[in-house]
Short mmCIF file of C-alpha atoms and ligand atoms in Angstrom, two decimals:
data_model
loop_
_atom_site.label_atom_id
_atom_site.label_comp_id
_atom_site.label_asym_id
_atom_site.label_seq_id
_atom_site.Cartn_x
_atom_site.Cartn_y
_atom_site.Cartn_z
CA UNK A 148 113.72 91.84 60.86
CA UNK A 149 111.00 94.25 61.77
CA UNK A 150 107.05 93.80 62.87
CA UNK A 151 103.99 95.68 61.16
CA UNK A 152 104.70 98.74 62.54
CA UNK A 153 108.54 98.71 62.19
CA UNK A 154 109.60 98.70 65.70
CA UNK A 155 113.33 96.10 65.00
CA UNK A 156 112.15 92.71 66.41
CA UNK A 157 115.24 93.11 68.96
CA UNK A 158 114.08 96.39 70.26
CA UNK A 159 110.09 94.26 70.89
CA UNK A 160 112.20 91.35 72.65
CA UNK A 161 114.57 93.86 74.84
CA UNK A 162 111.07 95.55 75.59
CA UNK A 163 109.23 92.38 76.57
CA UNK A 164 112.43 91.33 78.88
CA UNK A 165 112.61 94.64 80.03
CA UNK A 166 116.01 94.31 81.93
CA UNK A 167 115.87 97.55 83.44
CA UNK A 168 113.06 96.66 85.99
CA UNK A 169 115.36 94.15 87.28
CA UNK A 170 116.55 96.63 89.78
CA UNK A 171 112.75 96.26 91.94
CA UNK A 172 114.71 93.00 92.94
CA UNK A 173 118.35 94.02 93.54
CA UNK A 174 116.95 96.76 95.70
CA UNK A 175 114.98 95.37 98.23
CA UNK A 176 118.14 93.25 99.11
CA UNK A 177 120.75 95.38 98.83
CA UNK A 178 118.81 97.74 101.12
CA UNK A 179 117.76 95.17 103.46
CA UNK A 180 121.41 93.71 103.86
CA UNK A 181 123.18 96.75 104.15
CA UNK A 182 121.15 97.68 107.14
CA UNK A 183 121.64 94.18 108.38
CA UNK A 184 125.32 95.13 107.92
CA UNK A 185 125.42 98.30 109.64
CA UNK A 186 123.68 97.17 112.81
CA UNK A 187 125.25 93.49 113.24
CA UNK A 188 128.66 94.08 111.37
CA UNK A 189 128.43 90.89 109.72
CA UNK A 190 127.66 89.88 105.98
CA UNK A 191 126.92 86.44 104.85
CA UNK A 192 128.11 86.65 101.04
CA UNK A 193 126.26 83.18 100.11
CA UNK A 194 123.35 84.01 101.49
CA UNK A 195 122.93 87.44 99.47
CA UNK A 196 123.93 85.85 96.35
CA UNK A 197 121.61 82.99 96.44
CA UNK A 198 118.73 85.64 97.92
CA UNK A 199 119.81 88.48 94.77
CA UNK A 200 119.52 85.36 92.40
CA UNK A 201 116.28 84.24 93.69
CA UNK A 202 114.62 87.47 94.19
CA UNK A 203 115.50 88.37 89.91
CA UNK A 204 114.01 84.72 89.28
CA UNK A 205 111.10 85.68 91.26
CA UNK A 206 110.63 88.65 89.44
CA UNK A 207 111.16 87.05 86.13
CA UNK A 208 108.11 84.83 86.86
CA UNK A 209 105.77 87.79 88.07
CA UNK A 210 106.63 89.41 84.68
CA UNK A 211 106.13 85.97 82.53
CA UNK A 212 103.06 85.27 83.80
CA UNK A 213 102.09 88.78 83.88
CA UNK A 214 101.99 88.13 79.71
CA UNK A 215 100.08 85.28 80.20
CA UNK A 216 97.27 86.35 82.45
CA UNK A 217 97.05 89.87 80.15
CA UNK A 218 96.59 87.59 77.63
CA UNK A 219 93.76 85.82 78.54
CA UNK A 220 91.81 89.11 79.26
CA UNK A 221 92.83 90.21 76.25
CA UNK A 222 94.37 93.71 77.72
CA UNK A 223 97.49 93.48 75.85
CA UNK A 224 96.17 92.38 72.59
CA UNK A 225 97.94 95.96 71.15
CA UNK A 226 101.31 95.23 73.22
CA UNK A 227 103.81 94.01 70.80
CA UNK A 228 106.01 93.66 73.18
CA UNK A 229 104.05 90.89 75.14
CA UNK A 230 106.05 87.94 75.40
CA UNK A 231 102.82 85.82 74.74
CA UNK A 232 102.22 87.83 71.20
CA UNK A 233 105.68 87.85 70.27
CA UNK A 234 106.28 83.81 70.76
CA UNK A 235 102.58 83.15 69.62
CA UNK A 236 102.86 80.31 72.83
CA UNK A 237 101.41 81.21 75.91
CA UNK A 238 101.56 78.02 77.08
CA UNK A 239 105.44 78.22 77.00
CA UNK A 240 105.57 81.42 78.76
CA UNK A 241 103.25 79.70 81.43
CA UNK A 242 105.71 77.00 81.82
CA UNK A 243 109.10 79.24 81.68
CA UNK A 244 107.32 81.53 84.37
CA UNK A 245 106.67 78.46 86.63
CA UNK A 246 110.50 77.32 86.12
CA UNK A 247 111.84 80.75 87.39
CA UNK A 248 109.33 80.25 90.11
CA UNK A 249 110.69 77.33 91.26
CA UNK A 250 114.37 78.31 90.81
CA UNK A 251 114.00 81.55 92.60
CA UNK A 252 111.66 79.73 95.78
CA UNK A 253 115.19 77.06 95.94
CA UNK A 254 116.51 79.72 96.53
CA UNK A 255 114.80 80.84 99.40
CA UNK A 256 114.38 77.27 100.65
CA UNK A 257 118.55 77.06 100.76
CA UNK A 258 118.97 80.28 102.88
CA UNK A 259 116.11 79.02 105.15
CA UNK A 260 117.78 75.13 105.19
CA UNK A 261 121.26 77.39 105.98
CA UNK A 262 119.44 79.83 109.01
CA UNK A 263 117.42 76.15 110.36
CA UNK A 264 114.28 78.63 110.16
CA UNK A 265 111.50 78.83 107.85
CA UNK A 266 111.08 82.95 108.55
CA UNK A 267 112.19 83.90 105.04
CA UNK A 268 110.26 81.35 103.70
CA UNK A 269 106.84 83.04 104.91
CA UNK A 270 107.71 86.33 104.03
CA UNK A 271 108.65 85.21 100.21
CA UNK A 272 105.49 83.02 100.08
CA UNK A 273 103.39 85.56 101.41
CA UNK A 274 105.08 88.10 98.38
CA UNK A 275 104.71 85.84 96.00
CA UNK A 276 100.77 84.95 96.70
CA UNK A 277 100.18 89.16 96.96
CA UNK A 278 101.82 89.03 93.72
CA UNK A 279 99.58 86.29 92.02
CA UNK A 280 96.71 88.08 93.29
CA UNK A 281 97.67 91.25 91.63
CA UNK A 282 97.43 89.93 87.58
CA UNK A 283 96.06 86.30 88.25
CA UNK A 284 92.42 84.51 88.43
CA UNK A 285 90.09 84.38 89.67
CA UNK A 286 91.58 87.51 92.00
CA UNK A 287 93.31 90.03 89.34
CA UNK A 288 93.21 92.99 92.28
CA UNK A 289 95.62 94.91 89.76
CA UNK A 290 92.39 95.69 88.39
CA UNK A 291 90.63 97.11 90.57
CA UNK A 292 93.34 99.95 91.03
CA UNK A 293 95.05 98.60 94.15
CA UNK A 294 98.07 97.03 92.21
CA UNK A 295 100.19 99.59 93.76
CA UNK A 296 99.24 99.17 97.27
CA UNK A 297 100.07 95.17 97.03
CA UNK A 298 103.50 96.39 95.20
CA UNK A 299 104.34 98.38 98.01
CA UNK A 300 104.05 95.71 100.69
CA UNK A 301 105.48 93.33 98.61
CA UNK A 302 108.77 95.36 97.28
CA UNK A 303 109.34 97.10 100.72
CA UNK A 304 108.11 95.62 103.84
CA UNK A 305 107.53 91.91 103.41
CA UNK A 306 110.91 91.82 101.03
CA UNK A 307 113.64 94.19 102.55
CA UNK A 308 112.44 92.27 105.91
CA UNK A 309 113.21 89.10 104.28
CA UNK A 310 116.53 90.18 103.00
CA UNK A 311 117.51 91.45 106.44
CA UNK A 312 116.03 88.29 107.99
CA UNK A 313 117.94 86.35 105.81
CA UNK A 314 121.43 87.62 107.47
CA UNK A 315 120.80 88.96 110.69
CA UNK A 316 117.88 86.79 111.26
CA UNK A 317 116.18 89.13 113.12
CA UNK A 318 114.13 92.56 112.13
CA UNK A 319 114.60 95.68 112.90
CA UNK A 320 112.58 99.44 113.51
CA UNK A 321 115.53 101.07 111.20
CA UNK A 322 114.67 98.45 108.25
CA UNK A 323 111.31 98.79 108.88
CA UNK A 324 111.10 102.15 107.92
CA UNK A 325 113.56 102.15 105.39
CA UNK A 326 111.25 99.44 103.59
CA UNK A 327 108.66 101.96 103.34
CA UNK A 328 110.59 104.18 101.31
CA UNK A 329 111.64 101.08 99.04
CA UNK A 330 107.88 100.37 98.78
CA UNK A 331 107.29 103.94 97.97
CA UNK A 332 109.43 103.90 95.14
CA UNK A 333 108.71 100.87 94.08
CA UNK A 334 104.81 101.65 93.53
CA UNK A 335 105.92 104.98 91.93
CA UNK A 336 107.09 103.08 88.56
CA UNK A 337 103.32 101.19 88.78
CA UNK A 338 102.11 104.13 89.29
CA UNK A 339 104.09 105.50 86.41
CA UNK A 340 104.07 102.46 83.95
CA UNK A 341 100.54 102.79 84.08
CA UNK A 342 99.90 106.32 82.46
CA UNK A 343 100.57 104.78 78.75
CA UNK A 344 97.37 102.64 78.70
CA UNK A 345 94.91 104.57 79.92
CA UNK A 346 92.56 103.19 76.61
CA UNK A 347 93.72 99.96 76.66
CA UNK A 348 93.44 99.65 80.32
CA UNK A 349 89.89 101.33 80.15
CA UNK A 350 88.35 99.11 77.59
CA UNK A 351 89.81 96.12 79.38
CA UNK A 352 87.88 97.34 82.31
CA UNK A 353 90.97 98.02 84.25
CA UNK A 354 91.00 100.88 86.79
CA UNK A 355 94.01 101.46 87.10
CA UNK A 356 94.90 104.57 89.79
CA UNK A 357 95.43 106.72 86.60
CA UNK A 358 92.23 105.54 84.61
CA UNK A 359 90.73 106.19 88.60
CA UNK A 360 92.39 109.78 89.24
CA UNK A 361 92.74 110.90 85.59
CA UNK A 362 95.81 111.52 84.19
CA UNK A 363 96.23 115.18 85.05
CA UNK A 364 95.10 114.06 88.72
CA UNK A 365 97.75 111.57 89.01
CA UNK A 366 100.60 113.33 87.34
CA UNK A 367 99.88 116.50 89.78
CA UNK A 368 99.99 113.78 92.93
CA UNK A 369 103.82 112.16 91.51
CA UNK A 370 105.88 115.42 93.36
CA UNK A 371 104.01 114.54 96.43
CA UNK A 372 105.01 110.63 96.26
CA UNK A 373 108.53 111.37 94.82
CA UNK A 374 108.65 114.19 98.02
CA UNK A 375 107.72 111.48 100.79
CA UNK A 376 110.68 109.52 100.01
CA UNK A 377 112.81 112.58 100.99
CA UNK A 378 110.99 113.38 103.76
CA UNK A 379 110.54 110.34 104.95
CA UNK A 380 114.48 109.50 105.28
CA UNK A 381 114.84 113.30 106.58
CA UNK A 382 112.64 112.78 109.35
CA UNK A 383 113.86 109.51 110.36
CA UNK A 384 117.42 111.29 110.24
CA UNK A 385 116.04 113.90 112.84
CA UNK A 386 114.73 111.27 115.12
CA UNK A 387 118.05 109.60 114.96
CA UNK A 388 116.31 106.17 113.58
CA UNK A 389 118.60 106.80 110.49
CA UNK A 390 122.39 107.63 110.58
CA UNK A 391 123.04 110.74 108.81
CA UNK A 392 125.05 109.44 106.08
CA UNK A 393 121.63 108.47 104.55
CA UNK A 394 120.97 111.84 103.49
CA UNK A 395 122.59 110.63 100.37
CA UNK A 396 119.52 109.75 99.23
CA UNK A 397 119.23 113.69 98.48
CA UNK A 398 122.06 113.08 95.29
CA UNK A 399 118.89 111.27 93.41
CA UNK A 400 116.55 114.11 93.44
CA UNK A 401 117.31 115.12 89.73
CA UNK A 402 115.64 112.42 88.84
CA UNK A 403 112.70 112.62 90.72
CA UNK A 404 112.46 115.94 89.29
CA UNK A 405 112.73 114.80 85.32
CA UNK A 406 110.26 112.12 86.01
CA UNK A 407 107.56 114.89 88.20
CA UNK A 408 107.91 117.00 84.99
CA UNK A 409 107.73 115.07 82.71
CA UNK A 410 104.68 113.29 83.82
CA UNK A 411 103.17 116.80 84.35
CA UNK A 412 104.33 118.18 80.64
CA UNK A 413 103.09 114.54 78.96
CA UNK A 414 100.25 113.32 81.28
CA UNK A 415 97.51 112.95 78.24
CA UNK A 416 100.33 112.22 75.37
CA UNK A 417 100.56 108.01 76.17
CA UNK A 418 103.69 108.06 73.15
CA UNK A 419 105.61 110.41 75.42
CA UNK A 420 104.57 109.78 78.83
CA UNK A 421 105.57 106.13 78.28
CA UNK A 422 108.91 106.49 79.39
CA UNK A 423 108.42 107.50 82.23
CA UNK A 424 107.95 104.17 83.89
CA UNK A 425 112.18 103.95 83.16
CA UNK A 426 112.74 107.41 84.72
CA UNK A 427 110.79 105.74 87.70
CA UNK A 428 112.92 102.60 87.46
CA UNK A 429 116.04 105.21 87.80
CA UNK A 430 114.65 107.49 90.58
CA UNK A 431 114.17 104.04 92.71
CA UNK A 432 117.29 102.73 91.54
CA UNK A 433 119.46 105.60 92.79
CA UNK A 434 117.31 106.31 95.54
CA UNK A 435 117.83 102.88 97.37
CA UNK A 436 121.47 102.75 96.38
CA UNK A 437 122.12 105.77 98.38
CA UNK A 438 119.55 105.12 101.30
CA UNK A 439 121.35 101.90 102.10
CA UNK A 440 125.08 103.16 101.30
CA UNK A 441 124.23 105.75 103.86
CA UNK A 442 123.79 102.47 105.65
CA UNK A 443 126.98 100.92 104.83
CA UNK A 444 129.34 104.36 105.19
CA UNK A 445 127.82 104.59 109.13
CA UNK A 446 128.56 101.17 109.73
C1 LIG B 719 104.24 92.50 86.36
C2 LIG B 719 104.08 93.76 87.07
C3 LIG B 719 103.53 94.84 86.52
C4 LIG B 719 102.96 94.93 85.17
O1 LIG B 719 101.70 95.49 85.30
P1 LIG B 719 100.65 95.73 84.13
O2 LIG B 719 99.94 94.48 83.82
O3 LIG B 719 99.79 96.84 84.55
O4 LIG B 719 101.50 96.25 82.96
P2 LIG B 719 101.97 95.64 81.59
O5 LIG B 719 101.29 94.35 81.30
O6 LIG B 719 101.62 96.68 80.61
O7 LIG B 719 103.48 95.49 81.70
C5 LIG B 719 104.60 93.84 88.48
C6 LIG B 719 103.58 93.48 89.52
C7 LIG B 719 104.16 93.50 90.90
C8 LIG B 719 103.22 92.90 91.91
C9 LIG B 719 102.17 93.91 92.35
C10 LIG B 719 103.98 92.43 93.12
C11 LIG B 719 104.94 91.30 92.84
C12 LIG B 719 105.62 90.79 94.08
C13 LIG B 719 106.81 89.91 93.81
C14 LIG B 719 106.37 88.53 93.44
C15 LIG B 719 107.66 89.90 95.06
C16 LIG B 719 109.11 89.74 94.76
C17 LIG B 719 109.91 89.72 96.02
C18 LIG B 719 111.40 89.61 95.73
C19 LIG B 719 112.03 90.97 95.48
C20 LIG B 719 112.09 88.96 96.85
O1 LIG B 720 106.31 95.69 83.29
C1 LIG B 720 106.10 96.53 84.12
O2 LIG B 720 105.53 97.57 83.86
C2 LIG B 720 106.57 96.27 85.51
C3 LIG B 720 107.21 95.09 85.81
C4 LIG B 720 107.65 94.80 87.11
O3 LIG B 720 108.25 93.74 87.36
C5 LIG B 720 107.43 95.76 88.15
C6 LIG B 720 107.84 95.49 89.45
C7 LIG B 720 107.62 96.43 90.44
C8 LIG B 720 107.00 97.62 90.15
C9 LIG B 720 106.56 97.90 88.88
C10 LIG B 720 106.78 96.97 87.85
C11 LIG B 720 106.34 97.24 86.52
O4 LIG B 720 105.75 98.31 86.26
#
């Protein structure tokens, strides 16, 4: 079965799902309990289960709803892939959103019930709220071009905190700063996802940092963000905040190469720039996999 413009209907509902960007919650834990790990020497399996189940449910939501509040400004009304255009029910996409919600908040309620502190519980809340801020009414900062900012609070500090919280329940300078490089890389693929819709965006009144900066603007500033996450670990090496093993994070430079090219050969050309939101989602993928097996290894 295909739509109007012959894109296979299973390609628009892999699209809409997007299972890829699940990684922007497996991250922020992994990263957070490995350093939790390497400085206590304990790891409580249950609790990063439940907080890695939670944290995708959480996600889900921000990305169901996402389709609903686009909707109702009428931004995506050329996205095929938009859950709410491809069901034709918004109000079911409302209601699924709000059932992830809840599941994924459980979550967070067990590990707090478990740790007899409601820490994690603030941190999450506080996420979450930054989060509804960024698409929903009557706040919708997203478009005011500071969707990134709130992404990077929310994906690094405020959640790799939480993850570490929720085993060593205590924080830490180390995860601290490693956060910021999860939040870095994070925002990048906002940053990057954002390049595409430059028209729709504009005539939805959106200003996003690329409809702000321009396109060539912003793909000339990506080597500079993709660079601080390498800097920033290298530094933090020298200091001795960061065991040395982390210079592993070094092995996922190709991509942040392919994706600083890329943006620069494709900035203007939305068909082919669009991917490179996913070379984003693979840059931060790799990037945090290493960062906190450099962790792990100098445990
Ligand atoms: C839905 C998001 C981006 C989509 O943006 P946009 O509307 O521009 O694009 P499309 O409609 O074309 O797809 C992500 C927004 C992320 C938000 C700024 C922050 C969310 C915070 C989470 C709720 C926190 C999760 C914490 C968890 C990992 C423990
Ligand atoms: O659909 C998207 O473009 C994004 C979805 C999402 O959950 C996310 C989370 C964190 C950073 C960026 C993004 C997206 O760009």
């Amino acid at each position: 079965m295909t739509n109007s413009i012959s894109y296979p209907q299973k390609n628009l509902w892999m699209a809409a799902i997007k299972p890829p960007m699940y990684s922007v919650a497996v991250i922020p834990i992994w990263v957070g309990s490995a350093i939790a790990f390497a400085e206590t020497n304990t790891f409580k399996g249950l609790c990063f289960a439940t907080f890695l189940m939670s944290a995708i449910a959480i996600v889900a939501w921000i990305n169901l709803s996402n389709d609903v509040f686009d909707a109702e400004t009428g931004i995506d009304k050329n996205k095929a892939h938009s859950l709410v255009n491809l069901t034709g029910n918004k109000q079911l996409i409302f209601w699924l959103g709000n059932l992830f919600l809840s599941l994924g908040l459980l979550g967070i309620i067990a590990i707090a019930w478990w740790q007899k502190d409601l820490t994690v519980i603030w941190l999450i809340l506080l996420s979450c709220a930054l989060g509804y801020s960024y698409q929903g009414p009557p706040f919708r900062l997203g478009y005011q071009g500071v969707g990134e900012i709130i992404c990077f609070f929310c994906f690094g500090p405020l959640a790799v905190a939480a993850a570490y919280y929720s085993q060593a329940q205590s924080f830490s300078a180390a995860c601290f700063v490693a956060s910021i490089v999860v939040g870095i890389a994070t925002s990048l693929i906002l940053f990057c996802s954002h390049f595409h819709q430059v028209t729709d965006d504009l005539a939805a009144g959106k200003k996003s940092p690329i409809v702000r900066l321009g396109t060539l603007k912003a793909a000339n500033l990506l080597p500079w963000l993709c660079g601080s996450i390498y800097l920033l670990t290298s530094l933090f090496v020298v200091l001795g905040s960061f065991p040395v093993w982390t210079l592993l994070i070094w092995l996922s430079l190709p991509f942040a190469l392919k994706l600083s090219r890329h943006a620069l050969q494709n900035h203007d050309r939305p068909e082919q720039v669009s991917n490179c939101k996913f070379i984003a989602v693979a840059l931060h993928f790799w990037s945090g996999l290493f960062l906190a097996l450099g962790f792990v290894l100098a445990g």
